[in-house]
PDB file of C-alpha atoms in Angstrom:
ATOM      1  CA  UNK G 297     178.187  94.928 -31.658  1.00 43.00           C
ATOM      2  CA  UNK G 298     179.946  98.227 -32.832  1.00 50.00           C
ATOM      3  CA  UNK G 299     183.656  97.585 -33.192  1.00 56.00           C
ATOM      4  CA  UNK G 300     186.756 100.366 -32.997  1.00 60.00           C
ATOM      5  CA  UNK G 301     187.987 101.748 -36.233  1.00 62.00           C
ATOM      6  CA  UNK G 302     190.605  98.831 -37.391  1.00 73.00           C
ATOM      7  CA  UNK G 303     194.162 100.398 -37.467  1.00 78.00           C
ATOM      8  CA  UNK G 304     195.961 100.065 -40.937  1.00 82.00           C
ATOM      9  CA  UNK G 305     198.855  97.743 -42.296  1.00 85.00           C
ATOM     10  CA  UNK G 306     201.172 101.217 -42.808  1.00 86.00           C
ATOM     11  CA  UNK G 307     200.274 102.462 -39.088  1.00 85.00           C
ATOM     12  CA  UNK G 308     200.865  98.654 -37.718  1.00 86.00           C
ATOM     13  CA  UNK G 309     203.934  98.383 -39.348  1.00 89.00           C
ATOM     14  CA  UNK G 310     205.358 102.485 -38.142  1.00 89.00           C
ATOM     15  CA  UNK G 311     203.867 101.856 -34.533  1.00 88.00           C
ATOM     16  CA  UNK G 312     205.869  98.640 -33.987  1.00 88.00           C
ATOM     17  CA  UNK G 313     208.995  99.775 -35.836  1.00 88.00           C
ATOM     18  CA  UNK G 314     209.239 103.219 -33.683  1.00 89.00           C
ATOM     19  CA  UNK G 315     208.644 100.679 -30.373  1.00 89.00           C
ATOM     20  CA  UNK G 316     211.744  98.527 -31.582  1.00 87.00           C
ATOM     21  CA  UNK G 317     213.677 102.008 -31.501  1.00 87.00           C
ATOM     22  CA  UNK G 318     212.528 102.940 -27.862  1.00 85.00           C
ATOM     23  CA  UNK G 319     210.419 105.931 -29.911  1.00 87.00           C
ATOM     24  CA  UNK G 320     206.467 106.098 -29.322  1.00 90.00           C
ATOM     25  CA  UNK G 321     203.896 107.959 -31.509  1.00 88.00           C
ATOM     26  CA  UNK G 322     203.269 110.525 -29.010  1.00 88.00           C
ATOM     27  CA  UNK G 323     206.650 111.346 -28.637  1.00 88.00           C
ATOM     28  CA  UNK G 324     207.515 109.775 -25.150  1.00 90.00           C
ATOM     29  CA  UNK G 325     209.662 106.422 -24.039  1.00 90.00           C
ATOM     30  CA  UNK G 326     208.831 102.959 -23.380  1.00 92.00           C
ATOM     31  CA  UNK G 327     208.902 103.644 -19.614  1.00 92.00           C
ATOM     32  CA  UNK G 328     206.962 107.303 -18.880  1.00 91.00           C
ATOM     33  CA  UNK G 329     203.554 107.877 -18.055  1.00 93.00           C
ATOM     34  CA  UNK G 330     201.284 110.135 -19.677  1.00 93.00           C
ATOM     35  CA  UNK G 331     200.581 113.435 -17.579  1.00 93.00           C
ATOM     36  CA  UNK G 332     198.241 112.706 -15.186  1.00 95.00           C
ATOM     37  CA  UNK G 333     195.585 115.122 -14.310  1.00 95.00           C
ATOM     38  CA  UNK G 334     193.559 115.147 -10.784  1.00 96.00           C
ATOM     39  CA  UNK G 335     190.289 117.556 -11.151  1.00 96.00           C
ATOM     40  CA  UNK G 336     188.113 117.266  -7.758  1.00 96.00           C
ATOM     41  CA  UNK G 337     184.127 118.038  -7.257  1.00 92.00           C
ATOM     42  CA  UNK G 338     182.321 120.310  -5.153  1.00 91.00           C
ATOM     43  CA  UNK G 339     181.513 116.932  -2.846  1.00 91.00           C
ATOM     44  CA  UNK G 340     184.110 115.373  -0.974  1.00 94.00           C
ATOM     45  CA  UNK G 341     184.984 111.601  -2.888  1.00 95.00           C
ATOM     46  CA  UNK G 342     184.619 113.204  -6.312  1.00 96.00           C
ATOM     47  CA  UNK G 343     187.649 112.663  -8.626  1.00 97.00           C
ATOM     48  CA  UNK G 344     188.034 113.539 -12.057  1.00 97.00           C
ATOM     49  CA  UNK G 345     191.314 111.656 -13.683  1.00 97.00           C
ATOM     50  CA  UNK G 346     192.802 112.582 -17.067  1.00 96.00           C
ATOM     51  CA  UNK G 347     195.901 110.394 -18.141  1.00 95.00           C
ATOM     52  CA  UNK G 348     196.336 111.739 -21.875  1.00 92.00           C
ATOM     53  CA  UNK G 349     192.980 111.517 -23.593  1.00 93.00           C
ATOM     54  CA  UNK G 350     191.881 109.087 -21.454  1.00 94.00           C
ATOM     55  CA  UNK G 351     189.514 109.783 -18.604  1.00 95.00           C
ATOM     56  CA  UNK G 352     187.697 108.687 -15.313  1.00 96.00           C
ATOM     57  CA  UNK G 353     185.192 109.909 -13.169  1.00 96.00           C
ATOM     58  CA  UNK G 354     185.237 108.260  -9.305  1.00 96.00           C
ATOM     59  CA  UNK G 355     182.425 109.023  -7.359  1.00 96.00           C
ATOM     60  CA  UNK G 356     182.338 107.519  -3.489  1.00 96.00           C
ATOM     61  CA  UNK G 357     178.795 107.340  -1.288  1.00 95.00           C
ATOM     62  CA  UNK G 358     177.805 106.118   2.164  1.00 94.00           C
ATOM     63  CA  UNK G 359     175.109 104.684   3.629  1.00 94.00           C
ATOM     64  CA  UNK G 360     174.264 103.215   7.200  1.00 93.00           C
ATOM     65  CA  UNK G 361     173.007  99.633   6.898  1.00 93.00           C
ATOM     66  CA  UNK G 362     173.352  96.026   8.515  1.00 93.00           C
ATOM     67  CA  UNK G 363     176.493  94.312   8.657  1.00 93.00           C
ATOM     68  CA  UNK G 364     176.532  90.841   7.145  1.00 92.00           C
ATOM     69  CA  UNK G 365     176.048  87.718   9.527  1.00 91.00           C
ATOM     70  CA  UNK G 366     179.545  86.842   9.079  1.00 91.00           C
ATOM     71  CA  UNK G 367     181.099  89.933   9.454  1.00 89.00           C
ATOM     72  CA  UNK G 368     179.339  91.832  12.601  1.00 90.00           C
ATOM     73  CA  UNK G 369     182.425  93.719  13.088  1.00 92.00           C
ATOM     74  CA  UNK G 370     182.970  94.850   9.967  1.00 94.00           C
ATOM     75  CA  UNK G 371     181.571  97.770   7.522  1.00 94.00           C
ATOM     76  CA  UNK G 372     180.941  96.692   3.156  1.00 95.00           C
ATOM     77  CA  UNK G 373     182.680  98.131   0.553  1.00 95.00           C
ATOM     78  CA  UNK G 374     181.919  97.564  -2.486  1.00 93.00           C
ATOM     79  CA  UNK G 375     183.559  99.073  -6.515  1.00 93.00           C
ATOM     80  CA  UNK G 376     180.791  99.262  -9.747  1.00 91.00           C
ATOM     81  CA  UNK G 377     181.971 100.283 -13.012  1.00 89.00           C
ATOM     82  CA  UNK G 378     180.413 101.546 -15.844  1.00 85.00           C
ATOM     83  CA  UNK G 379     181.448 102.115 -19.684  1.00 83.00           C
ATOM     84  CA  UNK G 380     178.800 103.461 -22.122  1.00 75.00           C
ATOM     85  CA  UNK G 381     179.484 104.375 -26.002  1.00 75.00           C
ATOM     86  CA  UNK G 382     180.757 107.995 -24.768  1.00 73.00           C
ATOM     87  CA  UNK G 383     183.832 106.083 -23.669  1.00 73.00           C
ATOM     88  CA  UNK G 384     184.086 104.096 -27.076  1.00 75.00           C
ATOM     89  CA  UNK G 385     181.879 102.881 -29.724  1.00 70.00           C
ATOM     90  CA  UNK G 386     183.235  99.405 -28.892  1.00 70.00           C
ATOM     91  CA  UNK G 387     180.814 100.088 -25.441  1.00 72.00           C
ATOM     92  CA  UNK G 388     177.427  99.225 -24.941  1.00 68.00           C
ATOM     93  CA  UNK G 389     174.830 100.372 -22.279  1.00 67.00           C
ATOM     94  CA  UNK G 390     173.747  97.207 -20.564  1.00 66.00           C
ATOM     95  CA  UNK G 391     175.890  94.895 -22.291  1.00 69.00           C
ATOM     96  CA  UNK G 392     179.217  94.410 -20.632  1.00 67.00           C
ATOM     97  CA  UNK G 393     182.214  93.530 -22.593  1.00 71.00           C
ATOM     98  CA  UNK G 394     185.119  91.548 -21.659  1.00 74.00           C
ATOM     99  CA  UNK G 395     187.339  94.381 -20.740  1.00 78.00           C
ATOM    100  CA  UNK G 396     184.792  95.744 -18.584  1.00 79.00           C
ATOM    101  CA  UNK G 397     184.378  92.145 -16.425  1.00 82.00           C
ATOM    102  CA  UNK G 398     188.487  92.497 -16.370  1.00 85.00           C
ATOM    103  CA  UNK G 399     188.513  95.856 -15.158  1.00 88.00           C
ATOM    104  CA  UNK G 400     186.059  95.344 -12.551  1.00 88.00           C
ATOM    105  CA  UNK G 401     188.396  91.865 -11.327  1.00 89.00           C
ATOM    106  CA  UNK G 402     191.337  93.597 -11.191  1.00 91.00           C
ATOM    107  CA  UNK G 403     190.122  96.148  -9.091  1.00 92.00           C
ATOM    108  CA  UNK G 404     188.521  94.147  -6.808  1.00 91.00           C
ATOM    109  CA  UNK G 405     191.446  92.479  -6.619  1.00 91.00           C
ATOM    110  CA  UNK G 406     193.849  95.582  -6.617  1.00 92.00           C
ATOM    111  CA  UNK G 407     191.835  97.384  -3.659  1.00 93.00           C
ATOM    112  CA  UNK G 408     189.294  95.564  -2.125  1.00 88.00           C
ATOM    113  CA  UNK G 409     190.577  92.054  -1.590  1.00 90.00           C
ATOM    114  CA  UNK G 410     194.339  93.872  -0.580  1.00 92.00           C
ATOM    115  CA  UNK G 411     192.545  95.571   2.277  1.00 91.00           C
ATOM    116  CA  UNK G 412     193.651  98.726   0.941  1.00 94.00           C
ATOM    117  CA  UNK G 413     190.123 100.060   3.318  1.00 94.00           C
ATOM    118  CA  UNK G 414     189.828  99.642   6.918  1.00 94.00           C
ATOM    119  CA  UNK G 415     186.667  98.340   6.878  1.00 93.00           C
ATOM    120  CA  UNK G 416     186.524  97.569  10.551  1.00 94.00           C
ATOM    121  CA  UNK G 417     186.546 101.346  11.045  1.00 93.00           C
ATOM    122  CA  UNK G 418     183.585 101.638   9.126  1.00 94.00           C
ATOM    123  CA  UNK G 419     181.506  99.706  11.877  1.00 93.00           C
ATOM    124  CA  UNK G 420     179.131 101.786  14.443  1.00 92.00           C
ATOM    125  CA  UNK G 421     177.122  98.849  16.710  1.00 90.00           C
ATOM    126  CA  UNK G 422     178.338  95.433  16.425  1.00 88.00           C
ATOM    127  CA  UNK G 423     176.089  93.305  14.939  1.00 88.00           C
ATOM    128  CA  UNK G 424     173.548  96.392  14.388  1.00 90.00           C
ATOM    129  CA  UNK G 425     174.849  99.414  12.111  1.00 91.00           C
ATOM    130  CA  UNK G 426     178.128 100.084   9.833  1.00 94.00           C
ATOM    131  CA  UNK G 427     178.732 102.278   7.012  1.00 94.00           C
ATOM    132  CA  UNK G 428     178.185 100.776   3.656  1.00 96.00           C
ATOM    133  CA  UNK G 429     180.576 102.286   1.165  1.00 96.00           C
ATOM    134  CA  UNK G 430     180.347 102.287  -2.719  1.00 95.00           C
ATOM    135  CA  UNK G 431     182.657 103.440  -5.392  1.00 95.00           C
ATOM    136  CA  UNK G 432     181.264 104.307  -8.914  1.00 94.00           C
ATOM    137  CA  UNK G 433     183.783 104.157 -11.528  1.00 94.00           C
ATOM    138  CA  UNK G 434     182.723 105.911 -14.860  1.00 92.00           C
ATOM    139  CA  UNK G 435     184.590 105.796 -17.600  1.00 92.00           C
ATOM    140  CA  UNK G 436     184.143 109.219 -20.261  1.00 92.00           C
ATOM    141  CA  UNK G 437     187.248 108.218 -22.934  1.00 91.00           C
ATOM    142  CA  UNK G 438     188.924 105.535 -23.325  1.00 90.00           C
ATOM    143  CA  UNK G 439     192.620 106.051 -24.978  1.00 91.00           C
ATOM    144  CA  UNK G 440     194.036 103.033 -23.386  1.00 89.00           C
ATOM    145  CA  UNK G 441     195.233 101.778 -20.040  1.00 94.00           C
ATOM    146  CA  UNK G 442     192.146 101.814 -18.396  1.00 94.00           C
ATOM    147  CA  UNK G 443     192.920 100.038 -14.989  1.00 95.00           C
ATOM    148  CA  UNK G 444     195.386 102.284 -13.923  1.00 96.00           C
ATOM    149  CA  UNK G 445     193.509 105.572 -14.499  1.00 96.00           C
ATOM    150  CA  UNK G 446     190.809 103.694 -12.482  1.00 95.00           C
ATOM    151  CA  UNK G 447     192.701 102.482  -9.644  1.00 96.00           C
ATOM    152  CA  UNK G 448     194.199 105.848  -9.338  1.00 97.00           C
ATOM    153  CA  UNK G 449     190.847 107.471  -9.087  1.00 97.00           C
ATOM    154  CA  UNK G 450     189.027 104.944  -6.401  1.00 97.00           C
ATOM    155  CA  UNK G 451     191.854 105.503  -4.534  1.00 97.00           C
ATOM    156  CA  UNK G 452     192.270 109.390  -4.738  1.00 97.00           C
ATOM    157  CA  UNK G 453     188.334 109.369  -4.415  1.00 97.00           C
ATOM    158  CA  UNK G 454     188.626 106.978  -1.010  1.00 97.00           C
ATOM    159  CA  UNK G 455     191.791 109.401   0.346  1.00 96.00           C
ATOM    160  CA  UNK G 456     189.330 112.496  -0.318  1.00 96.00           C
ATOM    161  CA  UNK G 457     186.127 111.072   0.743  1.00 96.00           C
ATOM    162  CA  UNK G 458     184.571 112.215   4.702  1.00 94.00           C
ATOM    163  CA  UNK G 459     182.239 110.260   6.505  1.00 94.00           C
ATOM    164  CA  UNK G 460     179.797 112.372   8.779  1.00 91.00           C
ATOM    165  CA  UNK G 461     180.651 111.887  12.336  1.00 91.00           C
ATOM    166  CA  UNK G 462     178.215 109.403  14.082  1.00 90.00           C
ATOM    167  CA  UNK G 463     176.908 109.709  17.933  1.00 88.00           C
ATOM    168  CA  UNK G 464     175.696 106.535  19.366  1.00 87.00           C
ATOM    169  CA  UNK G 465     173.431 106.790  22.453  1.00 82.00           C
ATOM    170  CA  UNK G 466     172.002 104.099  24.397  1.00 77.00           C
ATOM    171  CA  UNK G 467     169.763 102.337  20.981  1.00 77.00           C
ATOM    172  CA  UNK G 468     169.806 106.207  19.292  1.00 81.00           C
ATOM    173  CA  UNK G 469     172.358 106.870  16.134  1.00 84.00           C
ATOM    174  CA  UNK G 470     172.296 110.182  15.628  1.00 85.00           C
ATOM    175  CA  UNK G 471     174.546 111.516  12.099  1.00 84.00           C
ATOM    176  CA  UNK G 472     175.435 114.584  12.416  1.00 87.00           C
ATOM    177  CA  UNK G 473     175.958 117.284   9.564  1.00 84.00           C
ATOM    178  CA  UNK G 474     178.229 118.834   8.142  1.00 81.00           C
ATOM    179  CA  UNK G 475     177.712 122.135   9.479  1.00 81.00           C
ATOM    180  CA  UNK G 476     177.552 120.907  13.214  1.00 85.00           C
ATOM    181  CA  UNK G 477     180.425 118.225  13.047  1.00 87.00           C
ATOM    182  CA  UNK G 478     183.276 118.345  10.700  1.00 88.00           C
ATOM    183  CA  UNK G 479     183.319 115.149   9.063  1.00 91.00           C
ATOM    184  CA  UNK G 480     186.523 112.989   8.739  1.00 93.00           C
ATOM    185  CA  UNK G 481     188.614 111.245   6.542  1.00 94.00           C
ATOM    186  CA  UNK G 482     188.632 107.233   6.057  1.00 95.00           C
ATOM    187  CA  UNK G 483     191.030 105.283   7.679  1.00 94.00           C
ATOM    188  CA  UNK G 484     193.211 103.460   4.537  1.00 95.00           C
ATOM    189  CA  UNK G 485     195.515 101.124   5.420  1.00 94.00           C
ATOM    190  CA  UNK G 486     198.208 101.493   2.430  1.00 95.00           C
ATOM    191  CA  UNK G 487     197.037 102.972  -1.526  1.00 96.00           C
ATOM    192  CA  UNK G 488     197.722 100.100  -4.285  1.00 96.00           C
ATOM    193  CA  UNK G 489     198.662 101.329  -7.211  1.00 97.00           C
ATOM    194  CA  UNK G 490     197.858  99.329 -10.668  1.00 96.00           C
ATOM    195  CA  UNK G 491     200.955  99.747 -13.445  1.00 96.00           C
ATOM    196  CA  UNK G 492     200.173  97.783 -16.384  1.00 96.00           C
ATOM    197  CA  UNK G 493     202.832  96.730 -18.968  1.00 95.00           C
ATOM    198  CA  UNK G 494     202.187  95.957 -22.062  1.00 94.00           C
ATOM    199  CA  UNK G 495     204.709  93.429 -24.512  1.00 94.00           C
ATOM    200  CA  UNK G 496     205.192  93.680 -28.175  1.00 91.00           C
ATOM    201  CA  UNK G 497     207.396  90.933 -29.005  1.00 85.00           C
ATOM    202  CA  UNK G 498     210.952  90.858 -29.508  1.00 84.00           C
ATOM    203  CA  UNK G 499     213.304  93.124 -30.688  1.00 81.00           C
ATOM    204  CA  UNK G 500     215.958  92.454 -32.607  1.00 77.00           C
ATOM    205  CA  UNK G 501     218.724  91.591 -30.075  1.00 78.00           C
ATOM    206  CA  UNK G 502     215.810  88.984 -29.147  1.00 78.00           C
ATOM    207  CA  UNK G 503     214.810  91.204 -25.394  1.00 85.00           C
ATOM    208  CA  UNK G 504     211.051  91.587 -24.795  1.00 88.00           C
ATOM    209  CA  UNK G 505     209.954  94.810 -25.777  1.00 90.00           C
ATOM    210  CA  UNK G 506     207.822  96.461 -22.684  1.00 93.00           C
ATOM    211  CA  UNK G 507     206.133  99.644 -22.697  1.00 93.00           C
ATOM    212  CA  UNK G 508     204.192 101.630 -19.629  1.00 94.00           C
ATOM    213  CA  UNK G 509     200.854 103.580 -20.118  1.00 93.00           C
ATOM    214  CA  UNK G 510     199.822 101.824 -23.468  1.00 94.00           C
ATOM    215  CA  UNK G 511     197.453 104.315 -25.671  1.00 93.00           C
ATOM    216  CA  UNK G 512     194.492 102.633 -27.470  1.00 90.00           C
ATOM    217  CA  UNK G 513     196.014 102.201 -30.524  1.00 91.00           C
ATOM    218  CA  UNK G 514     199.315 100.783 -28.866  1.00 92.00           C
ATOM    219  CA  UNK G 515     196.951  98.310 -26.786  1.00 91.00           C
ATOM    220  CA  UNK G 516     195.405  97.502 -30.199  1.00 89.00           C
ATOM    221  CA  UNK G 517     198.782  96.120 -32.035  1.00 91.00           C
ATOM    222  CA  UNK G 518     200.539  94.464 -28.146  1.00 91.00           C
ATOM    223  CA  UNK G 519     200.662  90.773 -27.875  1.00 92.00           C
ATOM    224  CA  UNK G 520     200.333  90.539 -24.176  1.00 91.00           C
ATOM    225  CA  UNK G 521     199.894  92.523 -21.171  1.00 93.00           C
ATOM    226  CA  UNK G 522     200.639  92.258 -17.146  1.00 94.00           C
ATOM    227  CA  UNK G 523     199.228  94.707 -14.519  1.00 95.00           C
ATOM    228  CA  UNK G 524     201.573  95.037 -10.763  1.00 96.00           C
ATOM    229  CA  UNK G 525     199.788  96.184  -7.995  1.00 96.00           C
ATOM    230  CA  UNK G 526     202.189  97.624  -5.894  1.00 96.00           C
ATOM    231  CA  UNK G 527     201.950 100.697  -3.074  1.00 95.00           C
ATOM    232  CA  UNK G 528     204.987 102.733  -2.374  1.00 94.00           C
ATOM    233  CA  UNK G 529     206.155 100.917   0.459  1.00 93.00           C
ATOM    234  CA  UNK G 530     206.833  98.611  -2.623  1.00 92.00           C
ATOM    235  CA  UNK G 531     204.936  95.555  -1.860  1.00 94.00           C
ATOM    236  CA  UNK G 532     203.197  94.138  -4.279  1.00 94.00           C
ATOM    237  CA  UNK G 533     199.180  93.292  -3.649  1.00 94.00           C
ATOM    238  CA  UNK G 534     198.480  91.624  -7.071  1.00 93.00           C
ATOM    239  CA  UNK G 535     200.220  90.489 -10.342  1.00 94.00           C
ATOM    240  CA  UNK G 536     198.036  89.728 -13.417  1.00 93.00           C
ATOM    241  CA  UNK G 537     199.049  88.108 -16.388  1.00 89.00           C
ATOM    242  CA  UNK G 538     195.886  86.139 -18.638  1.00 77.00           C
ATOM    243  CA  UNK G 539     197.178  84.694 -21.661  1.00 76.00           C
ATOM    244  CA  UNK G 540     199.511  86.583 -24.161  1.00 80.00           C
ATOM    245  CA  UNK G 541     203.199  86.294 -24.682  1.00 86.00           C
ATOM    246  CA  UNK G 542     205.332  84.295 -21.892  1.00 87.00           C
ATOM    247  CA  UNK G 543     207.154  86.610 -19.884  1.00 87.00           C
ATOM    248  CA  UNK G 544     210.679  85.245 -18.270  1.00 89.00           C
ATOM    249  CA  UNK G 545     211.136  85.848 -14.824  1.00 90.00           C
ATOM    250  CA  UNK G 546     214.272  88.240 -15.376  1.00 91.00           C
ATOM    251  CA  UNK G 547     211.318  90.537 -17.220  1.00 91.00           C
ATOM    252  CA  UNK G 548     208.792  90.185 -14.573  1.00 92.00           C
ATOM    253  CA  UNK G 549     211.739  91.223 -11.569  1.00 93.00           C
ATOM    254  CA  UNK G 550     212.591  94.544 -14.045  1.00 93.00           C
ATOM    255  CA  UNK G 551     208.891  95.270 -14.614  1.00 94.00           C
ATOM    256  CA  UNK G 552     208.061  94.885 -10.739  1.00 94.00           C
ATOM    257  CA  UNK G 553     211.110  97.564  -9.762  1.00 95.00           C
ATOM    258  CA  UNK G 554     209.865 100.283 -12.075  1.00 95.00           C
ATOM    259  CA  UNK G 555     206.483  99.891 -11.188  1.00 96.00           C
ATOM    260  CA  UNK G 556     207.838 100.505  -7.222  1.00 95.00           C
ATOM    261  CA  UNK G 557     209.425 103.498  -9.048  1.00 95.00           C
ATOM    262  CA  UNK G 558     206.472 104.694 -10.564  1.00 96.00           C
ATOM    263  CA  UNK G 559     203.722 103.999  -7.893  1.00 96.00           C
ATOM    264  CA  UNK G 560     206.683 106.664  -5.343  1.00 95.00           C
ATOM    265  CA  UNK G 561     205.615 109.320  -8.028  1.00 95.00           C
ATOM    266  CA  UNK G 562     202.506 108.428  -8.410  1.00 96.00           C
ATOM    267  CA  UNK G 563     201.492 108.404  -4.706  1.00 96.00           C
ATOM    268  CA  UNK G 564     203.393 111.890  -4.273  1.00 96.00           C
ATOM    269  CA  UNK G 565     200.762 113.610  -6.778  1.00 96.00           C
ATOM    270  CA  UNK G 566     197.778 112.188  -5.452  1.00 96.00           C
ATOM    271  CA  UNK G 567     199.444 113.536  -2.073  1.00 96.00           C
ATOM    272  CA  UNK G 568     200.262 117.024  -2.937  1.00 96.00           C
ATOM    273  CA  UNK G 569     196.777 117.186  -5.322  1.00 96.00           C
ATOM    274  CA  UNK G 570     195.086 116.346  -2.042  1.00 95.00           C
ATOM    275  CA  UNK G 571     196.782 118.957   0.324  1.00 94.00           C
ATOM    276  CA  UNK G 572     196.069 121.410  -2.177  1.00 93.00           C
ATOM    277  CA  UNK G 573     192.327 120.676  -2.508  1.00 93.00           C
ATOM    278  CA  UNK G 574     192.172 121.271   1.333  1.00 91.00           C
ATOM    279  CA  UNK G 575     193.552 124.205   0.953  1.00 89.00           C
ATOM    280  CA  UNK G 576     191.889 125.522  -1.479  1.00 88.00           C
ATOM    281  CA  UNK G 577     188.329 124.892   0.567  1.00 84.00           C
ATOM    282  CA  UNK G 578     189.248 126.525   3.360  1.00 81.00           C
ATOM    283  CA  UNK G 579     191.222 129.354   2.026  1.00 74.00           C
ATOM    284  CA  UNK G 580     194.382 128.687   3.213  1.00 49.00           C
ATOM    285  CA  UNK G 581     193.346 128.584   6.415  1.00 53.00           C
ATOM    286  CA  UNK G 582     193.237 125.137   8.277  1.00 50.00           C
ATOM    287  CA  UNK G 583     192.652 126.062  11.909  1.00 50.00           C
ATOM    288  CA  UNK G 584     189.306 125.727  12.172  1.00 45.00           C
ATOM    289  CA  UNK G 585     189.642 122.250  11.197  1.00 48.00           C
ATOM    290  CA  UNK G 586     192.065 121.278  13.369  1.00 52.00           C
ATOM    291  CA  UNK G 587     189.643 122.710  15.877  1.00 47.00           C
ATOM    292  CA  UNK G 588     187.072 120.367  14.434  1.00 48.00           C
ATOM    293  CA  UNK G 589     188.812 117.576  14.200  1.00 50.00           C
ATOM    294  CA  UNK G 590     189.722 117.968  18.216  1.00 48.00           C
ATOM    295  CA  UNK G 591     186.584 118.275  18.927  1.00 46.00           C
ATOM    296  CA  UNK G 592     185.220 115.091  17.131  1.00 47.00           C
ATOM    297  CA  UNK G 593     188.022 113.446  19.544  1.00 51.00           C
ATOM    298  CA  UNK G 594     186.790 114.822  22.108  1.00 43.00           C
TER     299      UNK G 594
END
């Protein structure tokens, strides 16, 4: 199985050193984010998401199906992911790797299991018809911190997605199109945010080193790692921590608050990215969906 280029004793040892001084290779802190970049498709639910050199593609579809015998009220929802050698050489097409089972657990965990989705909205006839949702995560580059670039686009991709608007009649579902009935937005509950934190050791006054938004290389040389789930109401859906360095509880409290921080700013730019992409298709002019959207109520 193809492996990624090994990183050197003489980069090891500068990497590491520059962490112990609060300095990273690209030039920003332990606790900053790369710039995050939100690029949106012609469809609505198509999200583009650039955090340094790393990038995702989101993609979200419907379909009208059966509900499942245990859940007549409810619609499905349901997150794929896929990582092919355009990502990394370290990828394979049809052969999964560890990171990619992880990355599909944590955010199943992270979005689907918090109820992050409505997914009683989703239903159309008890027992009979609901929308069937799917999100298909691709990944294009992988520079490190791969769960939170995904997370961030499933749930940009859910906030942007429309269903069609559905008249039931009697036994008769008729969807309508887009051109007859404006279609409208899903009904999410609260947006989880992952922030993962990765650990390096200790530093020489013997405190945990900690850094946000690890690059490859960075994730290459860490010695243990913790993703927070958190929205920015600040309560916290998920914590995961497999294996790697202990982490006290004093360093767990710290990393939770700054995730809360980050997930505020974080939420804002998927916010303002989203106004601005409705803006932007109707050309600055939003009346005529207001008048839609009154007349789906009515």
């Amino acid at each position: 199985m193809p492996k990624e280029p090994e990183i050197s004793l003489t980069e090891k040892t500068f990497v590491l050193e520059a962490l112990k001084q609060n300095l990273r290779v690209d030039g920003r802190d332990l606790q900053s984010f790369r710039d995050i970049q939100l690029t949106f498709g012609d469809d609505y639910g198509f999200v583009d998401v650039r955090l340094g050199k790393t990038r995702v593609l989101a993609r979200i579809s419907a379909e009208v199906t059966r509900p499942r015998p245990d859940r007549q009220f409810e619609g499905m929802f349901t997150i794929t992911t896929e990582m092919g050698p355009m990502a990394s050489p370290a990828f394979e097409v049809g052969r999964p790797t560890e990171l990619d089972h992880t990355l599909s657990r944590l955010l199943e965990k992270s979005i689907r299991r918090s109820n992050a989705l409505d997914v009683e909205s989703l239903c159309i006839v008890t027992a009979q018809r609901v929308w069937s949702l799917r999100a298909d995560v691709h990944f294009l580059s992988h520079d490190g911190n791969l769960i939170d670039v995904a997370c961030i686009a499933v749930i940009t991709a859910l906030a942007h997605f429309r269903l069609p608007v559905v008249t039931v009649s009697g036994e008769d579902i008729t969807i309508h199109p887009v051109e007859e009935r404006v279609p409208v937005p899903l009904s999410l509950l609260h947006w989880p945010i992952c922030v993962t934190f990765s650990f390096f050791g200790e530093d020489e006054d013997g405190e945990m080193i900690c850094a946000l938004d690890a690059t490859a290389q960075e994730e290459a040389l860490r010695v243990g790692d913790m993703t927070i789930t958190i929205n920015k109401n600040g309560e916290v859906c998920q914590i995961a921590k497999s294996g790697g360095v202990a982490v006290e509880a004093e360093v767990l409290m710290r990393c939770a608050r700054l995730a809360a921080e980050k997930v505020k700013g974080v939420d804002k730019m998927i916010v303002d990215a989203l106004r601005e992409d409705e803006v932007q298709r109707n050309k600055g002019n939003l009346d005529w969906l207001k008048e839609g959207k009154s007349e789906n109520e009515r």
